[in-house]
PDB file of C-alpha atoms and ligand atoms in Angstrom:
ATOM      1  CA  UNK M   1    -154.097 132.975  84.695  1.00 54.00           C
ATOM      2  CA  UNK M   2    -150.238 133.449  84.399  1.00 56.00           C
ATOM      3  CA  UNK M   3    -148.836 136.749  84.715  1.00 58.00           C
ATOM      4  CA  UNK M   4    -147.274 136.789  81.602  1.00 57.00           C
ATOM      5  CA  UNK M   5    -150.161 135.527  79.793  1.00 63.00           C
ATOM      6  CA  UNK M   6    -152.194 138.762  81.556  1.00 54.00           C
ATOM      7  CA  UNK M   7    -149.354 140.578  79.834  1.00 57.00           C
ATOM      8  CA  UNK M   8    -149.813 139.072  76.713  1.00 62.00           C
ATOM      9  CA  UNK M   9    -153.675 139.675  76.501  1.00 56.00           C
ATOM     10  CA  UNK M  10    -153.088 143.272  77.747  1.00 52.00           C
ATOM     11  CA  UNK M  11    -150.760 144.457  75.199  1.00 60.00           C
ATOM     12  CA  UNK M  12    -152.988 142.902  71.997  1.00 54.00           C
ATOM     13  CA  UNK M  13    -155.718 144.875  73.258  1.00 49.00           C
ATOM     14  CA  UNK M  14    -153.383 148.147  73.831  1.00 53.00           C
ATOM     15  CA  UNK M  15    -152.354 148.011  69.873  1.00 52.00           C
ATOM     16  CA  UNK M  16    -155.698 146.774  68.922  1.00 44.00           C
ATOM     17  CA  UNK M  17    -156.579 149.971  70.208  1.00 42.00           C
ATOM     18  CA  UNK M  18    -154.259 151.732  68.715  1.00 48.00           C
ATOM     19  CA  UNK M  19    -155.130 150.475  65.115  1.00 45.00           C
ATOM     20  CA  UNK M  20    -159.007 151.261  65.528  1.00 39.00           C
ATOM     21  CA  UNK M  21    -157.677 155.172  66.531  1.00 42.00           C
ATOM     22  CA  UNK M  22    -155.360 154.992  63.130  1.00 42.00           C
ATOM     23  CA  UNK M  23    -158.337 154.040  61.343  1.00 37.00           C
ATOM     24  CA  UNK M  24    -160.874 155.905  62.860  1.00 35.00           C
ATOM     25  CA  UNK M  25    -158.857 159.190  61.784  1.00 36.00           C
ATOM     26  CA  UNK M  26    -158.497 157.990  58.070  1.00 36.00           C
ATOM     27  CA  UNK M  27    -162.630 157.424  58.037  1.00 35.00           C
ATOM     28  CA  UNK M  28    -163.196 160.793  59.233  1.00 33.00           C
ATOM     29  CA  UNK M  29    -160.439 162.503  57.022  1.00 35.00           C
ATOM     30  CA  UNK M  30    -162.665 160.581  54.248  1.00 38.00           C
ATOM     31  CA  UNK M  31    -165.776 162.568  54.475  1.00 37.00           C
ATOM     32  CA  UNK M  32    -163.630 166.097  54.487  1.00 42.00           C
ATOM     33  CA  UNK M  33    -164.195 166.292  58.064  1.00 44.00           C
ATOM     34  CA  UNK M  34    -161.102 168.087  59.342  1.00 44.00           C
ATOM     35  CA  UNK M  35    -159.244 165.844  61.970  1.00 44.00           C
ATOM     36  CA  UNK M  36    -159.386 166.732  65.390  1.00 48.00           C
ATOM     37  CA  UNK M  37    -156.451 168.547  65.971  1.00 51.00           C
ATOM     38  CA  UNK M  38    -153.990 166.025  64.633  1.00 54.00           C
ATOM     39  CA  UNK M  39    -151.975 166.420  61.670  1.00 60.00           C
ATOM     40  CA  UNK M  40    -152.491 164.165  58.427  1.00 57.00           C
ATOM     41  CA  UNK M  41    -149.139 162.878  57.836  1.00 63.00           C
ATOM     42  CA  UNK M  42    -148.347 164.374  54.144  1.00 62.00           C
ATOM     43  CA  UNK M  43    -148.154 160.655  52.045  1.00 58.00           C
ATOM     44  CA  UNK M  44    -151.759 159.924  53.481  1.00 61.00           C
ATOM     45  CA  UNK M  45    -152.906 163.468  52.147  1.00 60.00           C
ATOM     46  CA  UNK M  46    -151.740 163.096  49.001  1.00 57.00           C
ATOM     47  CA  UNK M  47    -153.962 159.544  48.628  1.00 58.00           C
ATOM     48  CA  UNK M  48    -156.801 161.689  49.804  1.00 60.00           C
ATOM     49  CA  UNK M  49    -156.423 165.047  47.320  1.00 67.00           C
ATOM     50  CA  UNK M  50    -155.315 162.782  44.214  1.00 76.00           C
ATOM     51  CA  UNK M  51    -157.232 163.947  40.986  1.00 87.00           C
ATOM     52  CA  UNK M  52    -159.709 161.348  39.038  1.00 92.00           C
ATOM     53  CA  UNK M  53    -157.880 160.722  35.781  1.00 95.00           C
ATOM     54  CA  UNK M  54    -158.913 162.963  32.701  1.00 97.00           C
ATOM     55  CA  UNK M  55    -160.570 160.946  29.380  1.00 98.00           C
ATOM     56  CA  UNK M  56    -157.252 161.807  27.950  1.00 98.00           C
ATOM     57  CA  UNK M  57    -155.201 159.957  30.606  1.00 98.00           C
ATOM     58  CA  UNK M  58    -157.115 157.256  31.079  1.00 98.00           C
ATOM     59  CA  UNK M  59    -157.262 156.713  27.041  1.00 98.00           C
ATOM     60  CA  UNK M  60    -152.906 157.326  27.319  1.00 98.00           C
ATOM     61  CA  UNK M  61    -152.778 154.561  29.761  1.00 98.00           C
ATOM     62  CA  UNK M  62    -155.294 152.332  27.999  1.00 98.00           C
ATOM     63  CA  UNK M  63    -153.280 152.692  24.790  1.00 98.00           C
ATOM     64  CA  UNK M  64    -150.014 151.560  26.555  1.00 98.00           C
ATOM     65  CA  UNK M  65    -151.781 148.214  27.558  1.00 98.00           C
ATOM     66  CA  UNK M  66    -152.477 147.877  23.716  1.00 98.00           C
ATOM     67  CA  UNK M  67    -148.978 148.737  22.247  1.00 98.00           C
ATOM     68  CA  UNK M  68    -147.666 145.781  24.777  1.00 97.00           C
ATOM     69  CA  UNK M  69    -150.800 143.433  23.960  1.00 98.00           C
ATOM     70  CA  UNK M  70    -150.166 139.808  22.684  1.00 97.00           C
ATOM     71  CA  UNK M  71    -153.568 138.598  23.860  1.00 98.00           C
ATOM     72  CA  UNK M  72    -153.947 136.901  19.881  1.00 98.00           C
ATOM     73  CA  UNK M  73    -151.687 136.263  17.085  1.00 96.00           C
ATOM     74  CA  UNK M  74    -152.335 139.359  15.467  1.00 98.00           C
ATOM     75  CA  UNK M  75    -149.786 140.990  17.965  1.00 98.00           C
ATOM     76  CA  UNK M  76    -146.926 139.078  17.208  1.00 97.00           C
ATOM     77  CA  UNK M  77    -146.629 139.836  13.417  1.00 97.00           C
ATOM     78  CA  UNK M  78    -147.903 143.496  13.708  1.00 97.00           C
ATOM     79  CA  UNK M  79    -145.596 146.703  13.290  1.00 98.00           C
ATOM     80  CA  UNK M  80    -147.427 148.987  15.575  1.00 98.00           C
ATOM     81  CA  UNK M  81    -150.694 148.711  17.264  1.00 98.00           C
ATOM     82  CA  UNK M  82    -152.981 150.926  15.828  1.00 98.00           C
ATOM     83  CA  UNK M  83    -154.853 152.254  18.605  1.00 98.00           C
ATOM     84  CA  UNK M  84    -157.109 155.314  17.823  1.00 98.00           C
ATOM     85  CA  UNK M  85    -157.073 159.029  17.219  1.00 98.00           C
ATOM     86  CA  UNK M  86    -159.329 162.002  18.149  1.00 98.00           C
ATOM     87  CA  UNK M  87    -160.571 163.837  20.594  1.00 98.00           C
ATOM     88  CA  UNK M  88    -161.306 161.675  24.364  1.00 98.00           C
ATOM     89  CA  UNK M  89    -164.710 163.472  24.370  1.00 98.00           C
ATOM     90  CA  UNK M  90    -165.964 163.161  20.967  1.00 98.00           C
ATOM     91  CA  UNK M  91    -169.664 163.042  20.386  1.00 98.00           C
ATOM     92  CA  UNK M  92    -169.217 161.250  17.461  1.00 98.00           C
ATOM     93  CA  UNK M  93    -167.044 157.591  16.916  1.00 98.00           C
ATOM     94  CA  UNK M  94    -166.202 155.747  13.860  1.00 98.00           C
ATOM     95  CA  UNK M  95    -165.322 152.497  14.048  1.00 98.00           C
ATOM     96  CA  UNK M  96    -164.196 150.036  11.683  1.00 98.00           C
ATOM     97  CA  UNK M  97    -162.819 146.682  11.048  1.00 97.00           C
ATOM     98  CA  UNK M  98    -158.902 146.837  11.272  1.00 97.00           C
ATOM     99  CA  UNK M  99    -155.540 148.282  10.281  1.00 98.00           C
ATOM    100  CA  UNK M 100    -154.022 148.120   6.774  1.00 96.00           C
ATOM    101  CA  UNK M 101    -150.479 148.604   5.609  1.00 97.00           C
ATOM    102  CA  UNK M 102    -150.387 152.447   6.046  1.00 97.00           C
ATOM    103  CA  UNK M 103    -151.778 152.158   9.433  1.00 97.00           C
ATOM    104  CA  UNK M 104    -149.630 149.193  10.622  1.00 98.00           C
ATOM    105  CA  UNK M 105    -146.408 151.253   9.421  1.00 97.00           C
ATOM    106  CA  UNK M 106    -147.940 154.652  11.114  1.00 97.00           C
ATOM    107  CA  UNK M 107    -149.667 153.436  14.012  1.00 98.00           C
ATOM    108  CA  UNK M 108    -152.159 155.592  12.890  1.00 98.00           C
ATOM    109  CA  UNK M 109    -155.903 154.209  11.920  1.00 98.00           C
ATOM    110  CA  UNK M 110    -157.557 155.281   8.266  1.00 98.00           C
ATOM    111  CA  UNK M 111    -154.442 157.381   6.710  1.00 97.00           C
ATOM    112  CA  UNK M 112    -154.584 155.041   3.354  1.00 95.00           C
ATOM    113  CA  UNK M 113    -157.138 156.019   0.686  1.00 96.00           C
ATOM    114  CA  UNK M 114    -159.801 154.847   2.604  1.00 96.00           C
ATOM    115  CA  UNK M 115    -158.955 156.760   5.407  1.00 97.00           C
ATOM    116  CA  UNK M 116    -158.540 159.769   3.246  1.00 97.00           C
ATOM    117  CA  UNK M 117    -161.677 159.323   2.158  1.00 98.00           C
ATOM    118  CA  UNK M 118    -163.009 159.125   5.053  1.00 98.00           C
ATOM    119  CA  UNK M 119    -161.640 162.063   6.489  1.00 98.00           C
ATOM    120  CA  UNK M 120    -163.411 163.838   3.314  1.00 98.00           C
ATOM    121  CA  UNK M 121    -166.996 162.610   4.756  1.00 98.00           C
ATOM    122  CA  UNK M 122    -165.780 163.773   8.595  1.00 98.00           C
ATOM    123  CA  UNK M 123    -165.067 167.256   6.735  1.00 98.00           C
ATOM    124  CA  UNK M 124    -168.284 167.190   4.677  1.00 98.00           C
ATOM    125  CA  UNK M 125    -169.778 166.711   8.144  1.00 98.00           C
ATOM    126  CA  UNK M 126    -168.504 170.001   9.364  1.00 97.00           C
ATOM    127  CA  UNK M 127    -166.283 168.044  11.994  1.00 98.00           C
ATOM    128  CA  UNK M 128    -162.357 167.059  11.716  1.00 98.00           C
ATOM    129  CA  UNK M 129    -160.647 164.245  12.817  1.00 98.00           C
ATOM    130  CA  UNK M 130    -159.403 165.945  15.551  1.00 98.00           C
ATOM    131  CA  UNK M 131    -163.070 166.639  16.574  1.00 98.00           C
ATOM    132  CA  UNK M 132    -164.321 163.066  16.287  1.00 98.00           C
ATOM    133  CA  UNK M 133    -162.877 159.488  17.615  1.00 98.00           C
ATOM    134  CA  UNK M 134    -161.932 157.093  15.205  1.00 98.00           C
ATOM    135  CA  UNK M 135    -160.803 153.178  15.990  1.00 98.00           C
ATOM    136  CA  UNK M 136    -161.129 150.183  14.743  1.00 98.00           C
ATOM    137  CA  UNK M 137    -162.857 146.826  16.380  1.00 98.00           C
ATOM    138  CA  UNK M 138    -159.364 144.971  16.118  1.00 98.00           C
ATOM    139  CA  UNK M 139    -156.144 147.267  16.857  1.00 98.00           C
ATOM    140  CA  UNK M 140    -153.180 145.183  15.101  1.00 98.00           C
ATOM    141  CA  UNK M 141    -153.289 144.417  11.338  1.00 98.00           C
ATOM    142  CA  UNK M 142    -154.798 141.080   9.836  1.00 98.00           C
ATOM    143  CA  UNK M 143    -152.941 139.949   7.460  1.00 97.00           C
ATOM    144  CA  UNK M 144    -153.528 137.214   4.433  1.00 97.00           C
ATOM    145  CA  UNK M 145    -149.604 136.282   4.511  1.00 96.00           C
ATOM    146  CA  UNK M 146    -148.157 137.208   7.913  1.00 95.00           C
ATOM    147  CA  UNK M 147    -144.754 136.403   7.495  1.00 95.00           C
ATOM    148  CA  UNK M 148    -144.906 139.681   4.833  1.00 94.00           C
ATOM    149  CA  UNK M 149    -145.750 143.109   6.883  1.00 94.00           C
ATOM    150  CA  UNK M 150    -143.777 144.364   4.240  1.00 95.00           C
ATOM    151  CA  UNK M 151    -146.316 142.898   1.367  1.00 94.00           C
ATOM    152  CA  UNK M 152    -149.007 145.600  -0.358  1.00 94.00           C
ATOM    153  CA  UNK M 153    -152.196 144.101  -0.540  1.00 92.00           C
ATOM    154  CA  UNK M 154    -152.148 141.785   2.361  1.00 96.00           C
ATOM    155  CA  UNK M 155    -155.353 142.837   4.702  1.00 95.00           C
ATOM    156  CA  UNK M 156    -157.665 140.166   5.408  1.00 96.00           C
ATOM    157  CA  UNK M 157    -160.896 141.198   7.602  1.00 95.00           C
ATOM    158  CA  UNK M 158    -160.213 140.026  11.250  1.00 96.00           C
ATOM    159  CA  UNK M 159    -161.423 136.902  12.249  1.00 96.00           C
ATOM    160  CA  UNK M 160    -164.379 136.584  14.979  1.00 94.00           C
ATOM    161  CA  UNK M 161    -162.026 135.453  17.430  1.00 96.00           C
ATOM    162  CA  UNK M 162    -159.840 138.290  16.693  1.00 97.00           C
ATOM    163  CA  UNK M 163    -162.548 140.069  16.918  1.00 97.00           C
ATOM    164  CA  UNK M 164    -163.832 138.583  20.516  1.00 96.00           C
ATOM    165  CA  UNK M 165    -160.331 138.601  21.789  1.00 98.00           C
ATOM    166  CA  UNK M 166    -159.791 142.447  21.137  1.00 98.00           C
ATOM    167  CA  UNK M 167    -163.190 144.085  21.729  1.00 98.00           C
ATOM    168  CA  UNK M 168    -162.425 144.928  25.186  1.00 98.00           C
ATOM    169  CA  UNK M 169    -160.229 147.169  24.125  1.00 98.00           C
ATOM    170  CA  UNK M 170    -162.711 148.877  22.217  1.00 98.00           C
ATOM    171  CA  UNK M 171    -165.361 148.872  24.903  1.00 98.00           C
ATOM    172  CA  UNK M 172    -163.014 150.579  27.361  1.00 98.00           C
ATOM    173  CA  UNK M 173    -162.943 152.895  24.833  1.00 98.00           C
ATOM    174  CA  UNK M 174    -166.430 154.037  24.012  1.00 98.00           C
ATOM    175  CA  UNK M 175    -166.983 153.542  27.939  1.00 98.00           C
ATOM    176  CA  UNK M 176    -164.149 156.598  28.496  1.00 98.00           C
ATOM    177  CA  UNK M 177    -165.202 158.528  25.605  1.00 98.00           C
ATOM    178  CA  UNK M 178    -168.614 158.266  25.896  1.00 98.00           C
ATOM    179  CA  UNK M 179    -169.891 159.086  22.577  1.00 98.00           C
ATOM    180  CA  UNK M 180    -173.649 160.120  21.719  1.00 98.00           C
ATOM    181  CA  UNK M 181    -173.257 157.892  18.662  1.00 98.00           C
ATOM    182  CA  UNK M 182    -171.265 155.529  17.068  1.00 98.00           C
ATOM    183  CA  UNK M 183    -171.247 154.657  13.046  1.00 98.00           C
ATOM    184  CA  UNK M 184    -169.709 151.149  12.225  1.00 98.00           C
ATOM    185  CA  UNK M 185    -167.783 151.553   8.701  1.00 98.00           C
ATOM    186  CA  UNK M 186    -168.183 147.856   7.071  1.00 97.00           C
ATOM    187  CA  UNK M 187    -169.819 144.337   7.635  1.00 96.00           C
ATOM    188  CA  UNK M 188    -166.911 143.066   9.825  1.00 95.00           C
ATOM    189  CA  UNK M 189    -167.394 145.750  12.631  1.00 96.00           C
ATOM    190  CA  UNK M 190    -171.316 145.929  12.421  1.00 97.00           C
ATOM    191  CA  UNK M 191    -171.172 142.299  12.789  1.00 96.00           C
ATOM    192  CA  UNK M 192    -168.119 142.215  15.932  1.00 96.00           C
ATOM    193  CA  UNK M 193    -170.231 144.907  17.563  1.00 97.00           C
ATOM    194  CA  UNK M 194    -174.444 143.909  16.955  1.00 97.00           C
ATOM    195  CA  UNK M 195    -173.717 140.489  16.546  1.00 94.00           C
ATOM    196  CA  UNK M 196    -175.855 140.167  13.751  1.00 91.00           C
ATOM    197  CA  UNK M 197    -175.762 138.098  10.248  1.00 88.00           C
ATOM    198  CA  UNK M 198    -177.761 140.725   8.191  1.00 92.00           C
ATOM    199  CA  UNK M 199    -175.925 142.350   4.792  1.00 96.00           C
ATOM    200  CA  UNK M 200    -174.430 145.601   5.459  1.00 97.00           C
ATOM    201  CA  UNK M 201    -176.590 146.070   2.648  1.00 97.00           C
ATOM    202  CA  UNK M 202    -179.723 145.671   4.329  1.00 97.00           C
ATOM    203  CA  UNK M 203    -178.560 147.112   8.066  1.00 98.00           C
ATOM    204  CA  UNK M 204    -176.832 150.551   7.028  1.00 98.00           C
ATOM    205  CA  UNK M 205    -178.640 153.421   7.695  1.00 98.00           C
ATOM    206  CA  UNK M 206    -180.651 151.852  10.274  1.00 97.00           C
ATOM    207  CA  UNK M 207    -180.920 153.130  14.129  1.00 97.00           C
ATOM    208  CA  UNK M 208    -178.978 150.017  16.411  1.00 98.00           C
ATOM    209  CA  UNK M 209    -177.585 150.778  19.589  1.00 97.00           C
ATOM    210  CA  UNK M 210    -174.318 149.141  21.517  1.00 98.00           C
ATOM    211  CA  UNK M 211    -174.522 149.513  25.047  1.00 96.00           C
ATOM    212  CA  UNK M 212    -176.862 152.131  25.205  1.00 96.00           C
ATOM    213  CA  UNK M 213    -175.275 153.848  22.424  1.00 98.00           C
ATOM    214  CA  UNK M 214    -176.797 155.023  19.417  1.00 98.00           C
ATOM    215  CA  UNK M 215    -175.131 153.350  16.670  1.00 98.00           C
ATOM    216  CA  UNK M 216    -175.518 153.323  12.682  1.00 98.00           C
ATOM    217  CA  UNK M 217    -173.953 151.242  10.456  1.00 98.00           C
ATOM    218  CA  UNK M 218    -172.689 152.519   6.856  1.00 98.00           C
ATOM    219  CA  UNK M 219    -170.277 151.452   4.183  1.00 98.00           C
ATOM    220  CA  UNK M 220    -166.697 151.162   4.959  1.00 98.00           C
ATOM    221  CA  UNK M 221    -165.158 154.185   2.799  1.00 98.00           C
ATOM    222  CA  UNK M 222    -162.748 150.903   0.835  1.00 96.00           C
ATOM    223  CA  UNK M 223    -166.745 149.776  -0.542  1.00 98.00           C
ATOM    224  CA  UNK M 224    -166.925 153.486  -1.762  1.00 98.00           C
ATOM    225  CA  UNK M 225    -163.201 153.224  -3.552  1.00 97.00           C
ATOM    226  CA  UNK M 226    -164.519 149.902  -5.592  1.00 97.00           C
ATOM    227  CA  UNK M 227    -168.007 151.344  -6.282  1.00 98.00           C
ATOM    228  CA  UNK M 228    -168.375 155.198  -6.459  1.00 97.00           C
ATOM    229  CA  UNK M 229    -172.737 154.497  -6.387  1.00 98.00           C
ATOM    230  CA  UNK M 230    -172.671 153.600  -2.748  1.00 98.00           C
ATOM    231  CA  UNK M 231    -171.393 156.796  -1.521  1.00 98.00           C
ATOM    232  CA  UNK M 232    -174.923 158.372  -1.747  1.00 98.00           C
ATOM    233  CA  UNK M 233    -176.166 156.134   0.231  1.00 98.00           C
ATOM    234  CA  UNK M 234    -173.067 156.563   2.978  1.00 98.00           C
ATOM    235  CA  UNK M 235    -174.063 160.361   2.881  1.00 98.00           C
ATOM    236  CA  UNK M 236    -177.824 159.526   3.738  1.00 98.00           C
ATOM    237  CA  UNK M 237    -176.625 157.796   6.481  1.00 98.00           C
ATOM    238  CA  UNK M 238    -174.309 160.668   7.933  1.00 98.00           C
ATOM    239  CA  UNK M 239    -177.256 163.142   7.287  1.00 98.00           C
ATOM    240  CA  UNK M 240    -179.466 160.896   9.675  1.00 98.00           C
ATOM    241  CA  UNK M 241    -176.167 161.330  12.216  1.00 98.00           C
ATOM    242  CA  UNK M 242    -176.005 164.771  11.799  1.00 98.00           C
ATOM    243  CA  UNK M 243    -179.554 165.266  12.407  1.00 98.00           C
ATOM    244  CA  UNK M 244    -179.277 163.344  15.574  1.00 97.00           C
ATOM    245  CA  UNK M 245    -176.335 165.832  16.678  1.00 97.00           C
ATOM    246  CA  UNK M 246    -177.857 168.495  16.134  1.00 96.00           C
ATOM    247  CA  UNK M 247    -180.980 168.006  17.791  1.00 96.00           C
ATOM    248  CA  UNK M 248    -181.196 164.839  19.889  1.00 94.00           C
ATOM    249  CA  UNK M 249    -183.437 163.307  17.680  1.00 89.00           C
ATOM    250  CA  UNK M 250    -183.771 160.160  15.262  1.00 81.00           C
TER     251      UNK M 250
HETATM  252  S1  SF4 H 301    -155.373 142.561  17.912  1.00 53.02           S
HETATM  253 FE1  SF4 H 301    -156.015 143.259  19.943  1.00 53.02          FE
HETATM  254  S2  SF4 H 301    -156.004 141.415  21.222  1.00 53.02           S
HETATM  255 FE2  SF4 H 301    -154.809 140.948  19.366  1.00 53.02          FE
HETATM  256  S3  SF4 H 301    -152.715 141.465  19.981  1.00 53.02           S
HETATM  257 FE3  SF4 H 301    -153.554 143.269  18.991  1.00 53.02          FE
HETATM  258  S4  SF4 H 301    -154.324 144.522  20.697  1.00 53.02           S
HETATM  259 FE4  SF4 H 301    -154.037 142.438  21.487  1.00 53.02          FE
END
């Protein structure tokens, strides 16, 4: 062999070396060993000591990702992306089927009189909206005549692609928040979330679960507006919630 191909050989194995002792020391910094007697240079200590992100944060950073989404039509004739409100650790989700007008122009889900409503039953629960999470399966507003955000009267229910498209949004959610139970307000949601064909008529009030969530679906509070009757049946429903809370059992 060549000298300088001795030379060559010698000094791959010299930094080879080197790189193994580099990452040795990271390994054992890993398992809060403390290094030898080295010091950890202070960018590599702050990867090391850097906090886990809070529900809060990771729900702040989630709902940039949505104001900037264009993943389907819906968020190219939208005002704002409605993305949620409540607290990141709430027990207790509602979820329903999409933004209206009042939301669209607020950003804010259920704030038109369905949402007021709404908030009523969250009150008559003993819990505020502050206290609970509320979201909807589809986060920009369907709407019959697009062209027209400015148009009263223009929600359609989101289609099942819509639906599809956006859901993941909604999982991340629930999978941050973690709540003990979910209720589903309305057949579109029920149906985006359980998949299944069934009446909201016939499935409300009964014990589903969404990835190994309790779930129950009820009336959307705009049913309630158009036929006063069905709100005792929404309350039977919450009581069967509120049970659950309360004691862990359904
Ligand atoms: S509805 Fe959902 S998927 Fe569609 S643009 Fe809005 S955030 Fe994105």
């Amino acid at each position: 062999m060549k000298q300088s191909e001795y030379l060559k050989i010698l000094n791959l194995a010299k930094s080879t070396l080197e790189d193994y002792d580099n990452w040795g020391e990271t390994e054992i910094y890993k398992t809060s060993q403390k290094p030898s007697n080295k010091t950890i240079p202070e960018k590599q200590q702050k990867i090391f000591t850097k906090k886990p992100l809070t529900s809060k944060e990771q729900l702040e950073s989630l709902r940039k990702q949505v104001d900037n989404c264009k993943e389907c039509s819906l968020g190219t004739t939208r005002l704002k992306a409605v993305f949620g409100h409540g607290f990141a650790n709430a027990d207790l989700m509602f979820i329903g089927e999409g933004p209206g007008y009042d939301e669209d122009h607020k950003g804010e889900p259920f704030i038109g009189r369905a949402g007021q409503l709404l908030t009523k039953i969250i009150e008559a629960m003993g819990k505020t909206r502050d206290t609970v999470y509320i979201a909807n399966i589809v986060k920009c507003h369907p709407m019959i005549d697009p062209s027209n955000p400015e148009k009263r009267e223009n929600d359609r229910p989101p289609t099942p692609l819509e639906m599809q498209v956006c859901k993941k949004y909604l999982d991340m959610q629930i999978n941050i928040i973690q709540p003990k139970i979910i209720v589903t307000l309305g057949a579109s949601s029920t149906k985006g979330l359980l998949n299944r064909e069934e009446p909201i008529s016939r499935i409300r009030g009964t014990i589903q679960e969404y990835n190994g969530v309790k779930l129950v679906p009820t009336y959307h509070p705009s049913a309630l507006l158009r036929n006063s009757s069905l709100k005792k049946f929404v309350w039977e429903d919450m009581k069967k919630v509120m049970h659950f809370l309360n004691t862990g059992e359904i």
